[in-house]
PDB file of C-alpha atoms in Angstrom:
ATOM      1  CA  UNK A 215      58.825 -22.350 -16.049  1.00  0.00           C
ATOM      2  CA  UNK A 216      57.262 -18.943 -16.438  1.00  0.00           C
ATOM      3  CA  UNK A 217      58.778 -15.488 -16.649  1.00  0.00           C
ATOM      4  CA  UNK A 218      57.569 -14.917 -13.089  1.00  0.00           C
ATOM      5  CA  UNK A 219      60.541 -16.708 -11.483  1.00  0.00           C
ATOM      6  CA  UNK A 220      64.182 -16.311 -12.133  1.00  0.00           C
ATOM      7  CA  UNK A 221      66.367 -19.603 -11.531  1.00  0.00           C
ATOM      8  CA  UNK A 222      87.936 -16.822  -9.406  1.00  0.00           C
ATOM      9  CA  UNK A 223      89.266 -13.539  -8.364  1.00  0.00           C
ATOM     10  CA  UNK A 224      87.290 -10.367  -8.971  1.00  0.00           C
ATOM     11  CA  UNK A 225      86.748  -9.967 -12.684  1.00  0.00           C
ATOM     12  CA  UNK A 226      84.414  -8.062 -14.954  1.00  0.00           C
ATOM     13  CA  UNK A 227      84.387 -10.604 -17.785  1.00  0.00           C
ATOM     14  CA  UNK A 228      81.597 -13.162 -17.871  1.00  0.00           C
ATOM     15  CA  UNK A 229      82.254 -16.747 -18.887  1.00  0.00           C
ATOM     16  CA  UNK A 230      81.849 -17.589 -22.568  1.00  0.00           C
ATOM     17  CA  UNK A 231      79.560 -20.380 -23.777  1.00  0.00           C
ATOM     18  CA  UNK A 232      82.580 -22.743 -23.867  1.00  0.00           C
ATOM     19  CA  UNK A 233      83.772 -21.865 -20.383  1.00  0.00           C
ATOM     20  CA  UNK A 234      83.018 -25.170 -18.666  1.00  0.00           C
ATOM     21  CA  UNK A 235      79.452 -24.557 -17.504  1.00  0.00           C
ATOM     22  CA  UNK A 236      78.509 -26.979 -14.737  1.00  0.00           C
ATOM     23  CA  UNK A 237      74.920 -28.176 -14.730  1.00  0.00           C
ATOM     24  CA  UNK A 238      72.140 -29.470 -16.920  1.00  0.00           C
ATOM     25  CA  UNK A 239      72.621 -28.127 -20.493  1.00  0.00           C
ATOM     26  CA  UNK A 240      68.845 -28.051 -20.984  1.00  0.00           C
ATOM     27  CA  UNK A 241      68.471 -25.639 -18.055  1.00  0.00           C
ATOM     28  CA  UNK A 242      71.075 -23.298 -19.524  1.00  0.00           C
ATOM     29  CA  UNK A 243      69.502 -23.468 -22.971  1.00  0.00           C
ATOM     30  CA  UNK A 244      66.051 -22.643 -21.621  1.00  0.00           C
ATOM     31  CA  UNK A 245      67.286 -19.607 -19.728  1.00  0.00           C
ATOM     32  CA  UNK A 246      69.544 -18.465 -22.577  1.00  0.00           C
ATOM     33  CA  UNK A 247      66.482 -18.539 -24.818  1.00  0.00           C
ATOM     34  CA  UNK A 248      64.426 -16.617 -22.259  1.00  0.00           C
ATOM     35  CA  UNK A 249      67.035 -13.870 -21.973  1.00  0.00           C
ATOM     36  CA  UNK A 250      67.732 -13.752 -25.713  1.00  0.00           C
ATOM     37  CA  UNK A 251      64.065 -13.039 -26.385  1.00  0.00           C
ATOM     38  CA  UNK A 252      64.400  -9.629 -24.737  1.00  0.00           C
ATOM     39  CA  UNK A 253      67.074  -6.961 -24.767  1.00  0.00           C
ATOM     40  CA  UNK A 254      66.522  -6.604 -21.015  1.00  0.00           C
ATOM     41  CA  UNK A 255      64.494  -9.080 -18.970  1.00  0.00           C
ATOM     42  CA  UNK A 256      64.576  -7.498 -15.499  1.00  0.00           C
ATOM     43  CA  UNK A 257      64.216  -3.926 -14.236  1.00  0.00           C
ATOM     44  CA  UNK A 258      67.915  -3.190 -13.799  1.00  0.00           C
ATOM     45  CA  UNK A 259      67.286  -2.181 -10.173  1.00  0.00           C
ATOM     46  CA  UNK A 260      68.191  -4.204  -7.055  1.00  0.00           C
ATOM     47  CA  UNK A 261      65.417  -6.248  -5.471  1.00  0.00           C
ATOM     48  CA  UNK A 262      63.660  -4.389  -2.693  1.00  0.00           C
ATOM     49  CA  UNK A 263      63.774  -7.195  -0.142  1.00  0.00           C
ATOM     50  CA  UNK A 264      67.545  -7.487  -0.547  1.00  0.00           C
ATOM     51  CA  UNK A 265      68.005  -3.744  -0.081  1.00  0.00           C
ATOM     52  CA  UNK A 266      65.838  -3.782   3.046  1.00  0.00           C
ATOM     53  CA  UNK A 267      67.365  -6.874   4.646  1.00  0.00           C
ATOM     54  CA  UNK A 268      71.015  -6.140   3.813  1.00  0.00           C
ATOM     55  CA  UNK A 269      70.874  -2.554   5.028  1.00  0.00           C
ATOM     56  CA  UNK A 270      71.957  -3.425   8.569  1.00  0.00           C
ATOM     57  CA  UNK A 271      74.570  -6.024   7.641  1.00  0.00           C
ATOM     58  CA  UNK A 272      78.311  -5.459   7.700  1.00  0.00           C
ATOM     59  CA  UNK A 273      79.666  -6.023   4.178  1.00  0.00           C
ATOM     60  CA  UNK A 274      81.679  -9.190   3.718  1.00  0.00           C
ATOM     61  CA  UNK A 275      81.608 -12.060   1.259  1.00  0.00           C
ATOM     62  CA  UNK A 276      78.285 -12.533  -0.523  1.00  0.00           C
ATOM     63  CA  UNK A 277      76.929 -15.150  -2.913  1.00  0.00           C
ATOM     64  CA  UNK A 278      74.221 -13.892  -5.284  1.00  0.00           C
ATOM     65  CA  UNK A 279      72.313 -16.987  -6.441  1.00  0.00           C
ATOM     66  CA  UNK A 280      70.665 -16.572  -9.836  1.00  0.00           C
ATOM     67  CA  UNK A 281      72.189 -13.156 -10.484  1.00  0.00           C
ATOM     68  CA  UNK A 282      70.442 -12.606 -13.819  1.00  0.00           C
ATOM     69  CA  UNK A 283      71.558  -9.391 -15.470  1.00  0.00           C
ATOM     70  CA  UNK A 284      73.484  -8.340 -12.385  1.00  0.00           C
ATOM     71  CA  UNK A 285      71.474  -5.608 -10.667  1.00  0.00           C
ATOM     72  CA  UNK A 286      71.743  -7.136  -7.174  1.00  0.00           C
ATOM     73  CA  UNK A 287      75.408  -8.058  -7.647  1.00  0.00           C
ATOM     74  CA  UNK A 288      76.324  -4.525  -8.684  1.00  0.00           C
ATOM     75  CA  UNK A 289      74.325  -2.978  -5.837  1.00  0.00           C
ATOM     76  CA  UNK A 290      76.140  -5.205  -3.354  1.00  0.00           C
ATOM     77  CA  UNK A 291      79.535  -4.436  -4.874  1.00  0.00           C
ATOM     78  CA  UNK A 292      78.848  -0.717  -4.640  1.00  0.00           C
ATOM     79  CA  UNK A 293      78.044  -1.261  -0.964  1.00  0.00           C
ATOM     80  CA  UNK A 294      81.458  -2.741  -0.268  1.00  0.00           C
ATOM     81  CA  UNK A 295      80.586  -6.440  -0.519  1.00  0.00           C
ATOM     82  CA  UNK A 296      82.983  -8.975  -2.045  1.00  0.00           C
ATOM     83  CA  UNK A 297      80.566 -10.464  -4.577  1.00  0.00           C
ATOM     84  CA  UNK A 298      80.376 -13.905  -6.145  1.00  0.00           C
ATOM     85  CA  UNK A 299      77.449 -14.097  -8.591  1.00  0.00           C
ATOM     86  CA  UNK A 300      76.098 -17.390  -9.928  1.00  0.00           C
ATOM     87  CA  UNK A 301      73.892 -17.826 -12.986  1.00  0.00           C
ATOM     88  CA  UNK A 302      72.961 -20.590 -15.444  1.00  0.00           C
ATOM     89  CA  UNK A 303      72.464 -18.335 -18.476  1.00  0.00           C
ATOM     90  CA  UNK A 304      75.520 -17.242 -20.444  1.00  0.00           C
ATOM     91  CA  UNK A 305      73.414 -14.506 -22.070  1.00  0.00           C
ATOM     92  CA  UNK A 306      72.550 -13.055 -18.661  1.00  0.00           C
ATOM     93  CA  UNK A 307      76.146 -13.317 -17.435  1.00  0.00           C
ATOM     94  CA  UNK A 308      77.470 -11.465 -20.472  1.00  0.00           C
ATOM     95  CA  UNK A 309      75.010  -8.650 -19.805  1.00  0.00           C
ATOM     96  CA  UNK A 310      75.853  -8.581 -16.104  1.00  0.00           C
ATOM     97  CA  UNK A 311      79.582  -8.483 -16.794  1.00  0.00           C
ATOM     98  CA  UNK A 312      79.082  -5.638 -19.248  1.00  0.00           C
ATOM     99  CA  UNK A 313      77.225  -3.618 -16.622  1.00  0.00           C
ATOM    100  CA  UNK A 314      80.011  -4.323 -14.120  1.00  0.00           C
ATOM    101  CA  UNK A 315      82.669  -3.172 -16.597  1.00  0.00           C
ATOM    102  CA  UNK A 316      80.743   0.009 -17.298  1.00  0.00           C
ATOM    103  CA  UNK A 317      80.476   0.688 -13.567  1.00  0.00           C
ATOM    104  CA  UNK A 318      84.101  -0.200 -12.825  1.00  0.00           C
ATOM    105  CA  UNK A 319      83.071  -2.897 -10.350  1.00  0.00           C
ATOM    106  CA  UNK A 320      84.681  -6.280  -9.696  1.00  0.00           C
ATOM    107  CA  UNK A 321      82.498  -9.359  -9.389  1.00  0.00           C
ATOM    108  CA  UNK A 322      83.330 -13.085  -9.499  1.00  0.00           C
ATOM    109  CA  UNK A 323      81.062 -14.718 -12.078  1.00  0.00           C
ATOM    110  CA  UNK A 324      80.193 -18.407 -11.733  1.00  0.00           C
ATOM    111  CA  UNK A 325      78.486 -20.136 -14.669  1.00  0.00           C
ATOM    112  CA  UNK A 326      76.735 -23.085 -13.040  1.00  0.00           C
ATOM    113  CA  UNK A 327      73.623 -24.484 -11.449  1.00  0.00           C
ATOM    114  CA  UNK A 328      73.791 -24.006  -7.693  1.00  0.00           C
ATOM    115  CA  UNK A 329      73.645 -27.704  -6.830  1.00  0.00           C
ATOM    116  CA  UNK A 330      76.594 -28.441  -9.148  1.00  0.00           C
ATOM    117  CA  UNK A 331      78.771 -25.383  -8.525  1.00  0.00           C
ATOM    118  CA  UNK A 332      82.186 -25.789  -6.921  1.00  0.00           C
ATOM    119  CA  UNK A 333      81.657 -23.147  -4.249  1.00  0.00           C
ATOM    120  CA  UNK A 334      83.721 -22.823  -1.066  1.00  0.00           C
ATOM    121  CA  UNK A 335      81.775 -24.328   1.807  1.00  0.00           C
ATOM    122  CA  UNK A 336      80.667 -22.242   4.810  1.00  0.00           C
ATOM    123  CA  UNK A 337      82.441 -19.150   3.511  1.00  0.00           C
ATOM    124  CA  UNK A 338      79.825 -16.498   2.643  1.00  0.00           C
ATOM    125  CA  UNK A 339      78.647 -13.891   5.128  1.00  0.00           C
ATOM    126  CA  UNK A 340      75.480 -13.486   3.071  1.00  0.00           C
ATOM    127  CA  UNK A 341      73.844 -15.894   0.641  1.00  0.00           C
ATOM    128  CA  UNK A 342      71.135 -14.044  -1.275  1.00  0.00           C
ATOM    129  CA  UNK A 343      68.638 -15.908  -3.447  1.00  0.00           C
ATOM    130  CA  UNK A 344      66.032 -13.534  -4.848  1.00  0.00           C
ATOM    131  CA  UNK A 345      63.156 -15.357  -6.597  1.00  0.00           C
ATOM    132  CA  UNK A 346      65.425 -18.241  -7.670  1.00  0.00           C
ATOM    133  CA  UNK A 347      64.285 -20.980 -10.053  1.00  0.00           C
ATOM    134  CA  UNK A 348      65.968 -23.796  -8.148  1.00  0.00           C
ATOM    135  CA  UNK A 349      64.939 -27.238  -9.320  1.00  0.00           C
ATOM    136  CA  UNK A 350      63.737 -29.639  -6.642  1.00  0.00           C
ATOM    137  CA  UNK A 351      65.409 -33.048  -6.347  1.00  0.00           C
ATOM    138  CA  UNK A 352      64.778 -36.025  -4.036  1.00  0.00           C
ATOM    139  CA  UNK A 353      68.028 -35.353  -2.156  1.00  0.00           C
ATOM    140  CA  UNK A 354      67.235 -31.635  -1.655  1.00  0.00           C
ATOM    141  CA  UNK A 355      70.534 -30.765  -3.348  1.00  0.00           C
ATOM    142  CA  UNK A 356      69.729 -27.101  -4.034  1.00  0.00           C
ATOM    143  CA  UNK A 357      68.355 -26.479  -0.538  1.00  0.00           C
ATOM    144  CA  UNK A 358      71.422 -28.048   1.053  1.00  0.00           C
ATOM    145  CA  UNK A 359      73.752 -26.106  -1.236  1.00  0.00           C
ATOM    146  CA  UNK A 360      72.181 -22.836  -0.075  1.00  0.00           C
ATOM    147  CA  UNK A 361      72.717 -23.738   3.574  1.00  0.00           C
ATOM    148  CA  UNK A 362      76.203 -25.152   3.057  1.00  0.00           C
ATOM    149  CA  UNK A 363      77.483 -21.920   1.527  1.00  0.00           C
ATOM    150  CA  UNK A 364      76.703 -19.772   4.591  1.00  0.00           C
ATOM    151  CA  UNK A 365      79.589 -19.113   6.989  1.00  0.00           C
ATOM    152  CA  UNK A 366      79.099 -19.384  10.761  1.00  0.00           C
ATOM    153  CA  UNK A 367      77.619 -16.055  11.815  1.00  0.00           C
ATOM    154  CA  UNK A 368      76.418 -15.441   8.261  1.00  0.00           C
ATOM    155  CA  UNK A 369      72.920 -14.938   6.878  1.00  0.00           C
ATOM    156  CA  UNK A 370      70.805 -16.770   4.326  1.00  0.00           C
ATOM    157  CA  UNK A 371      68.250 -14.514   2.634  1.00  0.00           C
ATOM    158  CA  UNK A 372      65.732 -16.351   0.448  1.00  0.00           C
ATOM    159  CA  UNK A 373      62.907 -14.385  -1.158  1.00  0.00           C
ATOM    160  CA  UNK A 374      60.140 -15.640  -3.415  1.00  0.00           C
ATOM    161  CA  UNK A 375      56.799 -14.567  -4.844  1.00  0.00           C
ATOM    162  CA  UNK A 376      53.942 -15.372  -2.474  1.00  0.00           C
ATOM    163  CA  UNK A 377      51.393 -17.756  -3.916  1.00  0.00           C
ATOM    164  CA  UNK A 378      53.629 -19.250  -6.600  1.00  0.00           C
ATOM    165  CA  UNK A 379      54.156 -22.420  -4.581  1.00  0.00           C
ATOM    166  CA  UNK A 380      50.408 -23.132  -4.446  1.00  0.00           C
ATOM    167  CA  UNK A 381      49.545 -22.416  -8.078  1.00  0.00           C
ATOM    168  CA  UNK A 382      48.202 -25.160 -10.261  1.00  0.00           C
ATOM    169  CA  UNK A 383      50.370 -26.478 -13.123  1.00  0.00           C
ATOM    170  CA  UNK A 384      49.621 -24.575 -16.327  1.00  0.00           C
ATOM    171  CA  UNK A 385      49.996 -24.924 -20.074  1.00  0.00           C
ATOM    172  CA  UNK A 386      53.378 -23.159 -20.057  1.00  0.00           C
ATOM    173  CA  UNK A 387      54.891 -26.167 -18.335  1.00  0.00           C
ATOM    174  CA  UNK A 388      55.182 -24.494 -14.937  1.00  0.00           C
ATOM    175  CA  UNK A 389      54.533 -26.843 -12.011  1.00  0.00           C
ATOM    176  CA  UNK A 390      55.328 -25.582  -8.489  1.00  0.00           C
ATOM    177  CA  UNK A 391      56.217 -29.137  -7.472  1.00  0.00           C
ATOM    178  CA  UNK A 392      59.338 -28.831  -9.651  1.00  0.00           C
ATOM    179  CA  UNK A 393      60.862 -25.981  -7.646  1.00  0.00           C
ATOM    180  CA  UNK A 394      62.353 -25.146  -4.266  1.00  0.00           C
ATOM    181  CA  UNK A 395      60.314 -22.772  -2.085  1.00  0.00           C
ATOM    182  CA  UNK A 396      61.269 -21.035   1.194  1.00  0.00           C
ATOM    183  CA  UNK A 397      59.276 -23.454   3.360  1.00  0.00           C
ATOM    184  CA  UNK A 398      61.389 -26.335   2.041  1.00  0.00           C
ATOM    185  CA  UNK A 399      64.595 -24.616   3.079  1.00  0.00           C
ATOM    186  CA  UNK A 400      63.115 -23.613   6.439  1.00  0.00           C
ATOM    187  CA  UNK A 401      62.271 -27.265   7.093  1.00  0.00           C
ATOM    188  CA  UNK A 402      65.978 -28.138   6.934  1.00  0.00           C
ATOM    189  CA  UNK A 403      67.073 -25.586   9.533  1.00  0.00           C
ATOM    190  CA  UNK A 404      68.266 -27.164  12.759  1.00  0.00           C
ATOM    191  CA  UNK A 405      69.717 -25.898  16.041  1.00  0.00           C
ATOM    192  CA  UNK A 406      72.698 -24.488  14.163  1.00  0.00           C
ATOM    193  CA  UNK A 407      70.382 -21.812  12.747  1.00  0.00           C
ATOM    194  CA  UNK A 408      68.314 -18.948  14.114  1.00  0.00           C
ATOM    195  CA  UNK A 409      65.338 -17.804  12.034  1.00  0.00           C
ATOM    196  CA  UNK A 410      65.247 -13.995  12.070  1.00  0.00           C
ATOM    197  CA  UNK A 411      62.457 -13.459   9.523  1.00  0.00           C
ATOM    198  CA  UNK A 412      59.925 -15.919   8.105  1.00  0.00           C
ATOM    199  CA  UNK A 413      56.946 -14.020   6.786  1.00  0.00           C
ATOM    200  CA  UNK A 414      54.789 -12.869   3.911  1.00  0.00           C
ATOM    201  CA  UNK A 415      54.819  -9.123   3.319  1.00  0.00           C
ATOM    202  CA  UNK A 416      54.155  -6.524   0.620  1.00  0.00           C
ATOM    203  CA  UNK A 417      56.789  -6.562  -2.083  1.00  0.00           C
ATOM    204  CA  UNK A 418      59.131  -3.624  -2.554  1.00  0.00           C
ATOM    205  CA  UNK A 419      59.217  -3.989  -6.317  1.00  0.00           C
ATOM    206  CA  UNK A 420      61.428  -2.120  -8.791  1.00  0.00           C
ATOM    207  CA  UNK A 421      59.536  -0.594 -11.694  1.00  0.00           C
ATOM    208  CA  UNK A 422      59.352  -2.701 -14.839  1.00  0.00           C
ATOM    209  CA  UNK A 423      60.823  -6.041 -15.715  1.00  0.00           C
ATOM    210  CA  UNK A 424      59.382  -9.545 -15.668  1.00  0.00           C
ATOM    211  CA  UNK A 425      57.466 -10.379 -12.511  1.00  0.00           C
ATOM    212  CA  UNK A 426      56.765  -6.743 -11.613  1.00  0.00           C
ATOM    213  CA  UNK A 427      53.056  -7.542 -11.180  1.00  0.00           C
ATOM    214  CA  UNK A 428      53.657  -9.657  -8.059  1.00  0.00           C
ATOM    215  CA  UNK A 429      52.554  -7.784  -4.935  1.00  0.00           C
ATOM    216  CA  UNK A 430      53.701  -9.935  -1.991  1.00  0.00           C
ATOM    217  CA  UNK A 431      56.925 -11.682  -1.005  1.00  0.00           C
ATOM    218  CA  UNK A 432      57.785 -14.683   1.087  1.00  0.00           C
ATOM    219  CA  UNK A 433      60.925 -13.713   3.017  1.00  0.00           C
ATOM    220  CA  UNK A 434      63.114 -16.181   4.882  1.00  0.00           C
ATOM    221  CA  UNK A 435      66.134 -14.774   6.692  1.00  0.00           C
ATOM    222  CA  UNK A 436      68.141 -17.155   8.861  1.00  0.00           C
ATOM    223  CA  UNK A 437      71.486 -16.769  10.624  1.00  0.00           C
ATOM    224  CA  UNK A 438      73.921 -19.641  10.936  1.00  0.00           C
ATOM    225  CA  UNK A 439      75.063 -19.827  14.553  1.00  0.00           C
ATOM    226  CA  UNK A 440      77.852 -22.410  14.110  1.00  0.00           C
TER     227      UNK A 440
END
């Protein structure tokens, strides 16, 4: 991986390292190490594509996939959304929960990989995955988990950095073949879905933070019809 991609009832306390994390321990350890290397990894501001695409939506239940240090989750909560935020890194969750406490906001924190999380099926009005580092598997588990979480009438919003999926493997260990990209999720959409946006466009990037140098986004927005 590179630093260019980020893979209960309302509460402001994040899970502790012994909280029953569900997923590959190596994935958690890698991301804990990545977050621990910096006091703040991301900009602290909500992602621009989320702000733009959620602006016209009626607040309801939202799943924030790969919530990181919590900027998107807190922005959604301030907007009246009932937020469930999922993250593999306990370091990131502790930071996110601290920001939520400081802001007086309630968020449900889930410490798990998406494909292994015990999430309620077809129950979220919005599933937001902003630049997620979702590992690809032969059974497309992560892609199917994204789709399964969306309620009928709800929206899936998947955003990624344009060009990352076609990069060559590099010395850091990053190989695009290891990860889920928007086109892979789009390929699974059937007649139960209506694609509202599937495009590359200039990125509305917050200032600072890892990945701020990326200039274009791939944006997939699809509504579940039934």
